[in-house]
């Protein structure tokens, strides 16, 4: 039960992100700049800046996690000695 | 204040050159030929992927920097320059969605679980009979 909720939640999230991002990058340039829909989207530069920042943040978390695990193991073996 | 990067002058020419070479190999050897300029024995999968990425990357760079001298319409240029970021985000969304779908549709095999439990009980009884202590 819980698995299905989590799974479908992931599918929904990925679908929403994909559709919003596709509209932002692919569809918006072809829509007249006076149209009201442009109000719902940030300036175009953010379409590259936000995923880039998110990717760097992900790398940061992965690096911090690896460092934490390595330090914990090191401390563990030192205590055993 | 105008700051000039000297290397910028050479990037369009370089990507233009790679683009022309790849166009040449594509037209003479077909699509897979472009991915495999060397005999299959010499080119590993990694090399093939890197080569494919280099081709696509150079094509994109040549088109975005206007090195080919093509006057693309403004909306097309607007779509073209964020394209690598778009493809990365789409690939990430696809991966996330696939993982979520597989998690949601993973079936419990109740019969197999019960059978496994009974087999475990059998094995424990058998080993206890032979003298092993748990």
mmCIF file of C-alpha atoms in Angstrom:
data_model
loop_
_atom_site.group_PDB
_atom_site.id
_atom_site.type_symbol
_atom_site.label_atom_id
_atom_site.label_comp_id
_atom_site.label_asym_id
_atom_site.label_seq_id
_atom_site.Cartn_x
_atom_site.Cartn_y
_atom_site.Cartn_z
ATOM 1 C CA UNK A 1 0.000 0.000 0.000
ATOM 2 C CA UNK A 2 2.629 2.495 1.090
ATOM 3 C CA UNK A 3 4.835 1.450 -1.790
ATOM 4 C CA UNK A 4 2.155 2.238 -4.319
ATOM 5 C CA UNK A 5 1.540 5.692 -2.871
ATOM 6 C CA UNK A 6 5.245 6.531 -2.920
ATOM 7 C CA UNK A 7 5.646 5.145 -6.438
ATOM 8 C CA UNK A 8 2.707 7.017 -7.883
ATOM 9 C CA UNK A 9 3.835 10.157 -6.059
ATOM 10 C CA UNK A 10 7.240 9.922 -7.728
ATOM 11 C CA UNK A 11 5.616 9.422 -11.136
ATOM 12 C CA UNK A 12 3.353 12.440 -10.582
ATOM 13 C CA UNK A 13 6.236 14.666 -9.435
ATOM 14 C CA UNK A 14 8.448 13.702 -12.363
ATOM 15 C CA UNK A 15 5.568 14.239 -14.798
ATOM 16 C CA UNK A 16 4.770 17.701 -13.410
ATOM 17 C CA UNK A 17 8.409 18.767 -13.529
ATOM 18 C CA UNK A 18 8.785 17.439 -17.078
ATOM 19 C CA UNK A 19 5.641 19.164 -18.373
ATOM 20 C CA UNK A 20 6.413 22.523 -16.727
ATOM 21 C CA UNK A 21 10.021 22.453 -17.935
ATOM 22 C CA UNK A 22 9.019 21.418 -21.474
ATOM 23 C CA UNK A 23 6.504 24.273 -21.633
ATOM 24 C CA UNK A 24 9.163 26.655 -20.326
ATOM 25 C CA UNK A 25 11.994 25.687 -22.697
ATOM 26 C CA UNK A 26 10.241 24.405 -25.845
ATOM 27 C CA UNK A 27 6.811 26.028 -26.074
ATOM 28 C CA UNK A 28 7.230 29.526 -24.641
ATOM 29 C CA UNK A 29 9.489 30.968 -27.393
ATOM 30 C CA UNK A 30 6.750 30.264 -29.916
ATOM 31 C CA UNK A 31 4.090 32.103 -27.908
ATOM 32 C CA UNK A 32 3.569 35.827 -28.428
ATOM 33 C CA UNK A 33 5.436 37.791 -25.761
ATOM 34 C CA UNK A 34 2.288 39.759 -24.866
ATOM 35 C CA UNK A 35 0.366 36.580 -23.924
ATOM 36 C CA UNK A 36 -0.695 36.242 -20.276
ATOM 37 C CA UNK A 37 0.927 32.787 -19.917
ATOM 38 C CA UNK A 38 4.398 34.344 -19.643
ATOM 39 C CA UNK A 39 3.368 35.560 -16.181
ATOM 40 C CA UNK A 40 3.591 31.980 -14.883
ATOM 41 C CA UNK A 41 7.207 31.453 -15.949
ATOM 42 C CA UNK A 42 10.456 32.980 -14.703
ATOM 43 C CA UNK A 43 12.886 34.677 -17.100
ATOM 44 C CA UNK A 44 14.506 32.219 -19.476
ATOM 45 C CA UNK A 45 17.976 32.345 -17.904
ATOM 46 C CA UNK A 46 16.569 30.563 -14.839
ATOM 47 C CA UNK A 47 15.713 27.558 -17.029
ATOM 48 C CA UNK A 48 19.434 26.693 -17.055
ATOM 49 C CA UNK A 49 20.460 28.304 -13.748
ATOM 50 C CA UNK A 50 18.010 26.407 -11.518
ATOM 51 C CA UNK A 51 18.853 22.850 -12.755
ATOM 52 C CA UNK A 52 22.562 23.751 -12.632
ATOM 53 C CA UNK A 53 22.281 24.959 -9.026
ATOM 54 C CA UNK A 54 20.232 21.891 -8.100
ATOM 55 C CA UNK A 55 22.850 19.606 -9.669
ATOM 56 C CA UNK A 56 25.663 21.314 -7.772
ATOM 57 C CA UNK A 57 23.681 21.045 -4.526
ATOM 58 C CA UNK A 58 23.184 17.341 -5.191
ATOM 59 C CA UNK A 59 26.934 16.901 -5.708
ATOM 60 C CA UNK A 60 27.515 18.811 -2.454
ATOM 61 C CA UNK A 61 25.195 16.520 -0.491
ATOM 62 C CA UNK A 62 26.734 13.402 -2.014
ATOM 63 C CA UNK A 63 30.239 14.659 -1.137
ATOM 64 C CA UNK A 64 29.252 15.560 2.419
ATOM 65 C CA UNK A 65 27.578 12.160 2.890
ATOM 66 C CA UNK A 66 30.648 10.290 1.615
ATOM 67 C CA UNK A 67 32.920 12.358 3.864
ATOM 68 C CA UNK A 68 30.677 11.682 6.868
ATOM 69 C CA UNK A 69 30.618 7.918 6.252
ATOM 70 C CA UNK A 70 34.390 7.782 5.706
ATOM 71 C CA UNK A 71 35.091 9.733 8.902
ATOM 72 C CA UNK A 72 32.720 7.513 10.859
ATOM 73 C CA UNK A 73 34.478 4.376 9.579
ATOM 74 C CA UNK A 74 37.881 5.851 10.339
ATOM 75 C CA UNK A 75 36.883 6.707 13.895
ATOM 76 C CA UNK A 76 35.412 3.221 14.289
ATOM 77 C CA UNK A 77 38.654 1.435 13.292
ATOM 78 C CA UNK A 78 40.735 3.775 15.482
ATOM 79 C CA UNK A 79 38.599 2.840 18.508
ATOM 80 C CA UNK A 80 38.995 -0.854 17.712
ATOM 81 C CA UNK A 81 42.765 -0.425 17.802
ATOM 82 C CA UNK B 1 34.109 47.605 -19.760
ATOM 83 C CA UNK B 2 34.773 45.148 -22.591
ATOM 84 C CA UNK B 3 36.649 42.025 -21.619
ATOM 85 C CA UNK B 4 37.861 39.937 -24.569
ATOM 86 C CA UNK B 5 38.414 36.187 -24.232
ATOM 87 C CA UNK B 6 40.860 35.273 -26.985
ATOM 88 C CA UNK B 7 39.898 31.591 -27.078
ATOM 89 C CA UNK B 8 36.340 32.517 -27.982
ATOM 90 C CA UNK B 9 37.529 33.216 -31.505
ATOM 91 C CA UNK B 10 38.551 29.609 -32.032
ATOM 92 C CA UNK B 11 35.564 27.772 -30.500
ATOM 93 C CA UNK B 12 33.209 28.377 -33.444
ATOM 94 C CA UNK B 13 35.853 27.277 -35.961
ATOM 95 C CA UNK B 14 36.732 24.170 -33.942
ATOM 96 C CA UNK B 15 33.118 23.081 -33.543
ATOM 97 C CA UNK B 16 32.497 23.908 -37.187
ATOM 98 C CA UNK B 17 35.378 21.601 -38.122
ATOM 99 C CA UNK B 18 34.086 18.733 -35.985
ATOM 100 C CA UNK B 19 30.619 19.266 -37.414
ATOM 101 C CA UNK B 20 31.880 19.024 -40.988
ATOM 102 C CA UNK B 21 33.932 15.884 -40.243
ATOM 103 C CA UNK B 22 30.949 14.221 -38.574
ATOM 104 C CA UNK B 23 28.707 15.185 -41.490
ATOM 105 C CA UNK B 24 31.238 13.595 -43.823
ATOM 106 C CA UNK B 25 31.416 10.312 -41.898
ATOM 107 C CA UNK B 26 27.623 10.255 -41.487
ATOM 108 C CA UNK B 27 27.016 10.606 -45.199
ATOM 109 C CA UNK B 28 29.557 7.978 -46.233
ATOM 110 C CA UNK B 29 29.226 5.364 -43.514
ATOM 111 C CA UNK B 30 25.657 5.752 -42.319
ATOM 112 C CA UNK B 31 24.493 6.489 -38.776
ATOM 113 C CA UNK B 32 26.302 3.642 -37.010
ATOM 114 C CA UNK B 33 29.378 4.398 -39.075
ATOM 115 C CA UNK B 34 29.509 7.844 -37.523
ATOM 116 C CA UNK B 35 29.491 6.218 -34.114
ATOM 117 C CA UNK B 36 32.102 3.678 -35.131
ATOM 118 C CA UNK B 37 34.890 5.232 -37.196
ATOM 119 C CA UNK B 38 37.244 2.502 -36.042
ATOM 120 C CA UNK B 39 36.746 -1.278 -36.311
ATOM 121 C CA UNK B 40 34.390 -2.590 -33.606
ATOM 122 C CA UNK B 41 37.250 -4.406 -31.916
ATOM 123 C CA UNK B 42 39.077 -1.149 -31.180
ATOM 124 C CA UNK B 43 36.125 0.957 -30.076
ATOM 125 C CA UNK B 44 34.666 0.258 -26.633
ATOM 126 C CA UNK B 45 31.118 1.194 -25.636
ATOM 127 C CA UNK B 46 32.504 4.111 -23.629
ATOM 128 C CA UNK B 47 34.361 5.364 -26.683
ATOM 129 C CA UNK B 48 31.178 5.069 -28.763
ATOM 130 C CA UNK B 49 29.130 7.042 -26.238
ATOM 131 C CA UNK B 50 31.847 9.709 -25.916
ATOM 132 C CA UNK B 51 32.100 9.958 -29.681
ATOM 133 C CA UNK B 52 28.323 10.313 -30.007
ATOM 134 C CA UNK B 53 28.295 12.969 -27.282
ATOM 135 C CA UNK B 54 31.155 14.797 -29.013
ATOM 136 C CA UNK B 55 29.252 14.802 -32.313
ATOM 137 C CA UNK B 56 26.013 16.068 -30.803
ATOM 138 C CA UNK B 57 27.831 18.568 -28.598
ATOM 139 C CA UNK B 58 29.820 20.017 -31.450
ATOM 140 C CA UNK B 59 26.691 20.255 -33.630
ATOM 141 C CA UNK B 60 24.920 22.140 -30.839
ATOM 142 C CA UNK B 61 27.919 24.418 -30.242
ATOM 143 C CA UNK B 62 28.285 25.144 -33.948
ATOM 144 C CA UNK B 63 24.608 26.032 -34.250
ATOM 145 C CA UNK B 64 24.352 28.151 -31.075
ATOM 146 C CA UNK B 65 27.460 30.207 -31.784
ATOM 147 C CA UNK B 66 26.336 30.820 -35.329
ATOM 148 C CA UNK B 67 29.583 29.385 -36.725
ATOM 149 C CA UNK B 68 27.770 27.893 -39.705
ATOM 150 C CA UNK B 69 26.459 31.281 -40.735
ATOM 151 C CA UNK B 70 22.872 29.986 -40.720
ATOM 152 C CA UNK B 71 20.339 32.680 -39.877
ATOM 153 C CA UNK B 72 17.994 30.617 -37.701
ATOM 154 C CA UNK B 73 14.659 32.252 -36.771
ATOM 155 C CA UNK B 74 14.634 33.798 -33.294
ATOM 156 C CA UNK B 75 12.305 31.241 -31.569
ATOM 157 C CA UNK B 76 14.499 28.382 -32.835
ATOM 158 C CA UNK B 77 17.602 30.007 -31.361
ATOM 159 C CA UNK B 78 15.691 30.564 -28.116
ATOM 160 C CA UNK B 79 14.880 26.839 -27.956
ATOM 161 C CA UNK B 80 18.348 25.712 -29.041
ATOM 162 C CA UNK B 81 20.647 27.241 -26.440
ATOM 163 C CA UNK B 82 19.120 25.626 -23.295
ATOM 164 C CA UNK B 83 18.815 22.271 -25.098
ATOM 165 C CA UNK B 84 21.579 20.354 -23.196
ATOM 166 C CA UNK B 85 20.088 21.417 -19.860
ATOM 167 C CA UNK B 86 16.643 20.432 -21.133
ATOM 168 C CA UNK B 87 17.826 16.970 -22.212
ATOM 169 C CA UNK B 88 19.528 16.414 -18.843
ATOM 170 C CA UNK B 89 16.426 17.424 -16.892
ATOM 171 C CA UNK B 90 14.219 15.240 -19.116
ATOM 172 C CA UNK B 91 16.537 12.265 -18.611
ATOM 173 C CA UNK B 92 16.387 12.853 -14.855
ATOM 174 C CA UNK B 93 12.582 13.043 -14.929
ATOM 175 C CA UNK B 94 12.414 9.853 -16.986
ATOM 176 C CA UNK B 95 14.674 8.039 -14.507
ATOM 177 C CA UNK B 96 12.643 9.263 -11.520
ATOM 178 C CA UNK B 97 9.358 8.358 -13.185
ATOM 179 C CA UNK B 98 10.565 4.877 -14.141
ATOM 180 C CA UNK B 99 11.760 4.199 -10.595
ATOM 181 C CA UNK B 100 8.438 5.395 -9.180
ATOM 182 C CA UNK B 101 6.454 3.284 -11.649
ATOM 183 C CA UNK B 102 8.452 0.146 -10.871
ATOM 184 C CA UNK B 103 8.026 0.743 -7.128
ATOM 185 C CA UNK B 104 4.268 1.178 -7.579
ATOM 186 C CA UNK B 105 3.780 -1.920 -9.747
ATOM 187 C CA UNK B 106 6.053 -4.266 -7.786
ATOM 188 C CA UNK B 107 3.907 -7.322 -6.995
ATOM 189 C CA UNK B 108 3.876 -9.257 -3.753
ATOM 190 C CA UNK B 109 4.130 -12.960 -4.455
ATOM 191 C CA UNK B 110 2.114 -14.288 -1.484
ATOM 192 C CA UNK B 111 2.302 -17.951 -2.572
ATOM 193 C CA UNK B 112 6.050 -17.826 -3.014
ATOM 194 C CA UNK B 113 6.438 -16.082 0.358
ATOM 195 C CA UNK B 114 4.407 -18.764 2.146
ATOM 196 C CA UNK B 115 6.288 -21.532 0.372
ATOM 197 C CA UNK B 116 9.590 -19.961 1.372
ATOM 198 C CA UNK B 117 8.518 -19.674 5.024
ATOM 199 C CA UNK B 118 7.456 -23.334 5.146
ATOM 200 C CA UNK B 119 10.772 -24.367 3.561
ATOM 201 C CA UNK B 120 12.628 -22.358 6.209
ATOM 202 C CA UNK B 121 10.655 -24.160 8.953
ATOM 203 C CA UNK B 122 11.470 -27.520 7.361
ATOM 204 C CA UNK B 123 15.167 -26.675 7.197
ATOM 205 C CA UNK B 124 15.249 -25.542 10.841
ATOM 206 C CA UNK B 125 13.482 -28.725 12.000
ATOM 207 C CA UNK B 126 15.840 -30.880 9.943
ATOM 208 C CA UNK B 127 18.978 -29.177 11.246
ATOM 209 C CA UNK B 128 17.686 -29.245 14.859
ATOM 210 C CA UNK B 129 17.092 -32.979 14.451
ATOM 211 C CA UNK B 130 20.710 -33.395 13.362
ATOM 212 C CA UNK B 131 21.880 -31.658 16.475
ATOM 213 C CA UNK B 132 22.462 -28.060 15.443
ATOM 214 C CA UNK B 133 21.451 -25.534 18.084
ATOM 215 C CA UNK B 134 19.880 -22.215 17.115
#
